[in-house]
GROMACS .gro file of C-alpha atoms in nm:
model
  156
    1MET     CA    1   8.389   7.389   7.586
    2SER     CA    2   8.755   7.399   7.631
    3VAL     CA    3   9.082   7.572   7.534
    4PHE     CA    4   9.287   7.374   7.257
    5LEU     CA    5   9.672   7.271   7.375
    6SER     CA    6   9.797   7.064   7.094
    7SER     CA    7   9.729   6.749   6.873
    8GLN     CA    8   9.895   6.430   6.911
    9LYS     CA    9   9.905   6.102   6.680
   10ILE     CA   10   9.896   5.765   6.899
   11ILE     CA   11  10.199   5.591   6.774
   12LYS     CA   12  10.257   5.198   6.745
   13ASP     CA   13  10.505   5.200   7.080
   14TRP     CA   14  10.190   5.306   7.297
   15ILE     CA   15   9.954   5.048   7.179
   16ASP     CA   16   9.934   4.706   7.389
   17TYR     CA   17   9.820   4.330   7.339
   18ASN     CA   18   9.473   4.453   7.339
   19ASN     CA   19   9.530   4.648   7.036
   20HIS     CA   20   9.469   4.946   7.173
   21MET     CA   21   9.660   5.257   7.360
   22ASN     CA   22   9.789   5.133   7.692
   23VAL     CA   23   9.676   5.314   8.025
   24SER     CA   24  10.003   5.461   8.096
   25TYR     CA   25  10.008   5.646   7.761
   26TYR     CA   26   9.714   5.833   7.835
   27LEU     CA   27   9.869   5.990   8.150
   28LEU     CA   28  10.211   6.069   7.908
   29ILE     CA   29   9.987   6.258   7.651
   30PHE     CA   30   9.825   6.472   7.933
   31ASP     CA   31  10.151   6.528   8.111
   32LYS     CA   32  10.395   6.577   7.782
   33PHE     CA   33  10.103   6.748   7.518
   34GLY     CA   34   9.886   6.884   7.807
   35ALA     CA   35  10.041   7.015   8.130
   36ASP     CA   36  10.397   7.115   7.950
   37VAL     CA   37  10.215   7.356   7.754
   38LEU     CA   38  10.016   7.510   8.049
   39ASN     CA   39  10.322   7.538   8.242
   40ASP     CA   40  10.558   7.700   7.958
   41THR     CA   41  10.208   7.906   7.907
   42PHE     CA   42  10.241   8.036   8.281
   43LYS     CA   43  10.637   8.033   8.274
   44MET     CA   44  10.687   7.721   8.527
   45GLY     CA   45  10.828   7.432   8.265
   46GLU     CA   46  11.170   7.337   8.240
   47HIS     CA   47  11.274   7.663   8.169
   48SER     CA   48  11.166   7.771   8.470
   49ALA     CA   49  11.287   7.480   8.631
   50LYS     CA   50  11.637   7.530   8.489
   51THR     CA   51  11.681   7.939   8.552
   52THR     CA   52  11.473   8.000   8.812
   53GLY     CA   53  11.478   7.707   9.037
   54LYS     CA   54  11.091   7.687   9.066
   55SER     CA   55  10.812   7.447   8.899
   56THR     CA   56  10.533   7.248   8.954
   57MET     CA   57  10.456   6.897   9.120
   58ILE     CA   58  10.177   6.697   9.049
   59VAL     CA   59  10.026   6.571   9.389
   60GLU     CA   60   9.707   6.454   9.308
   61THR     CA   61   9.537   6.336   8.956
   62ASN     CA   62   9.186   6.202   8.876
   63ILE     CA   63   9.162   6.053   8.544
   64THR     CA   64   8.911   5.870   8.326
   65TYR     CA   65   8.917   5.644   8.008
   66ASN     CA   66   8.616   5.711   7.829
   67GLN     CA   67   8.652   5.525   7.461
   68GLU     CA   68   8.946   5.356   7.347
   69LEU     CA   69   9.239   5.483   7.103
   70LYS     CA   70   9.423   5.289   6.843
   71ILE     CA   71   9.721   5.315   6.636
   72ASP     CA   72   9.744   5.629   6.388
   73ASP     CA   73   9.413   5.815   6.536
   74VAL     CA   74   9.518   6.165   6.638
   75VAL     CA   75   9.376   6.336   6.922
   76ASP     CA   76   9.354   6.676   7.062
   77VAL     CA   77   9.443   6.765   7.410
   78ASN     CA   78   9.233   7.051   7.556
   79LEU     CA   79   9.199   7.248   7.901
   80VAL     CA   80   8.871   7.192   8.028
   81TYR     CA   81   8.889   7.405   8.340
   82PHE     CA   82   9.182   7.590   8.527
   83ASP     CA   83   9.189   7.786   8.843
   84HIS     CA   84   9.487   7.851   9.115
   85ASP     CA   85   9.528   7.988   9.451
   86LYS     CA   86   9.861   8.152   9.594
   87LYS     CA   87  10.048   7.791   9.589
   88ARG     CA   88   9.850   7.570   9.370
   89LEU     CA   89   9.738   7.473   9.041
   90GLN     CA   90   9.408   7.303   8.954
   91TYR     CA   91   9.342   7.206   8.594
   92LYS     CA   92   9.090   6.967   8.425
   93MET     CA   93   9.204   6.852   8.060
   94GLU     CA   94   9.039   6.608   7.766
   95ILE     CA   95   9.128   6.405   7.521
   96ILE     CA   96   8.922   6.419   7.197
   97HIS     CA   97   8.941   6.204   6.884
   98LYS     CA   98   9.057   6.494   6.637
   99GLU     CA   99   8.834   6.292   6.350
  100ASN     CA  100   8.499   6.144   6.522
  101LYS     CA  101   8.516   6.374   6.792
  102PHE     CA  102   8.456   6.151   7.077
  103LEU     CA  103   8.598   6.181   7.426
  104ALA     CA  104   8.861   5.931   7.512
  105SER     CA  105   9.005   6.039   7.824
  106THR     CA  106   9.015   6.337   8.125
  107ILE     CA  107   9.206   6.408   8.383
  108GLU     CA  108   9.185   6.665   8.680
  109VAL     CA  109   9.545   6.736   8.847
  110LEU     CA  110   9.604   6.932   9.157
  111ALA     CA  111   9.984   7.073   9.142
  112LEU     CA  112  10.187   7.236   9.385
  113TYR     CA  113  10.427   7.521   9.283
  114VAL     CA  114  10.760   7.410   9.448
  115ASP     CA  115  11.097   7.578   9.552
  116LEU     CA  116  11.327   7.327   9.334
  117ASN     CA  117  11.634   7.438   9.576
  118THR     CA  118  11.444   7.371   9.870
  119ARG     CA  119  11.221   7.103   9.794
  120LYS     CA  120  10.949   7.302   9.962
  121VAL     CA  121  10.608   7.450   9.874
  122ALA     CA  122  10.625   7.829   9.738
  123GLU     CA  123  10.416   8.096   9.641
  124PHE     CA  124  10.370   8.194   9.306
  125GLU     CA  125  10.508   8.533   9.185
  126SER     CA  126  10.282   8.829   9.103
  127GLU     CA  127  10.432   8.807   8.751
  128LYS     CA  128  10.294   8.456   8.752
  129ILE     CA  129   9.992   8.535   8.912
  130GLN     CA  130   9.895   8.778   8.684
  131ILE     CA  131   9.965   8.563   8.362
  132MET     CA  132   9.753   8.290   8.507
  133ASP     CA  133   9.472   8.535   8.605
  134ASP     CA  134   9.490   8.716   8.267
  135TYR     CA  135   9.445   8.349   8.109
  136ILE     CA  136   9.144   8.256   8.325
  137LYS     CA  137   8.983   8.580   8.249
  138ILE     CA  138   9.059   8.554   7.843
  139ASN     CA  139   8.925   8.173   7.843
  140LEU     CA  140   8.656   8.208   8.129
  141GLU     CA  141   8.361   8.124   7.894
  142ASN     CA  142   8.537   7.780   7.786
  143PHE     CA  143   8.581   7.660   8.118
  144ASP     CA  144   8.331   7.413   8.275
  145ASN     CA  145   8.341   7.367   8.640
  146LYS     CA  146   8.146   7.097   8.718
  147ASN     CA  147   8.209   6.786   8.822
  148LEU     CA  148   8.545   6.889   9.000
  149LYS     CA  149   8.698   6.689   9.263
  150PHE     CA  150   8.956   6.930   9.361
  151SER     CA  151   8.783   7.250   9.408
  152SER     CA  152   8.770   7.227   9.760
  153LYS     CA  153   9.164   7.194   9.803
  154LEU     CA  154   9.233   7.530   9.661
  155LYS     CA  155   9.241   7.809   9.949
  156LYS     CA  156   9.116   8.138   9.773
   0.00000   0.00000   0.00000
């Protein structure tokens, strides 16, 4: 079970000499087509960085490469799990081949909320906590909290 975030087609520039998608582009897909969607949903993305001086910064990841992807494959980026405390986000995403439905990759992320003016960790504003809590409540039945690496790092 998961929550759909976006779809993306694998392009030629991402293919390496092994004729499959290079490892670095899995991270790009998770960042640009997964984390950016989440950050915008929670009002912590690019707009927030430019207007409020606050955003998120990833401090730790765990990524798996389960099956190769090739040029012109279309994938879905899904959210498998999400939680937070006063300063941290923890989430896990997956890349699923759209047509063949296989799991291509997963990533678990621990991110901090940061005041970009001071470059220090900050606590979420109550508005953002409410947005995240509502999101969790709506999607809880779609989340899977098994095999998570960073749950002990949240200070609840």
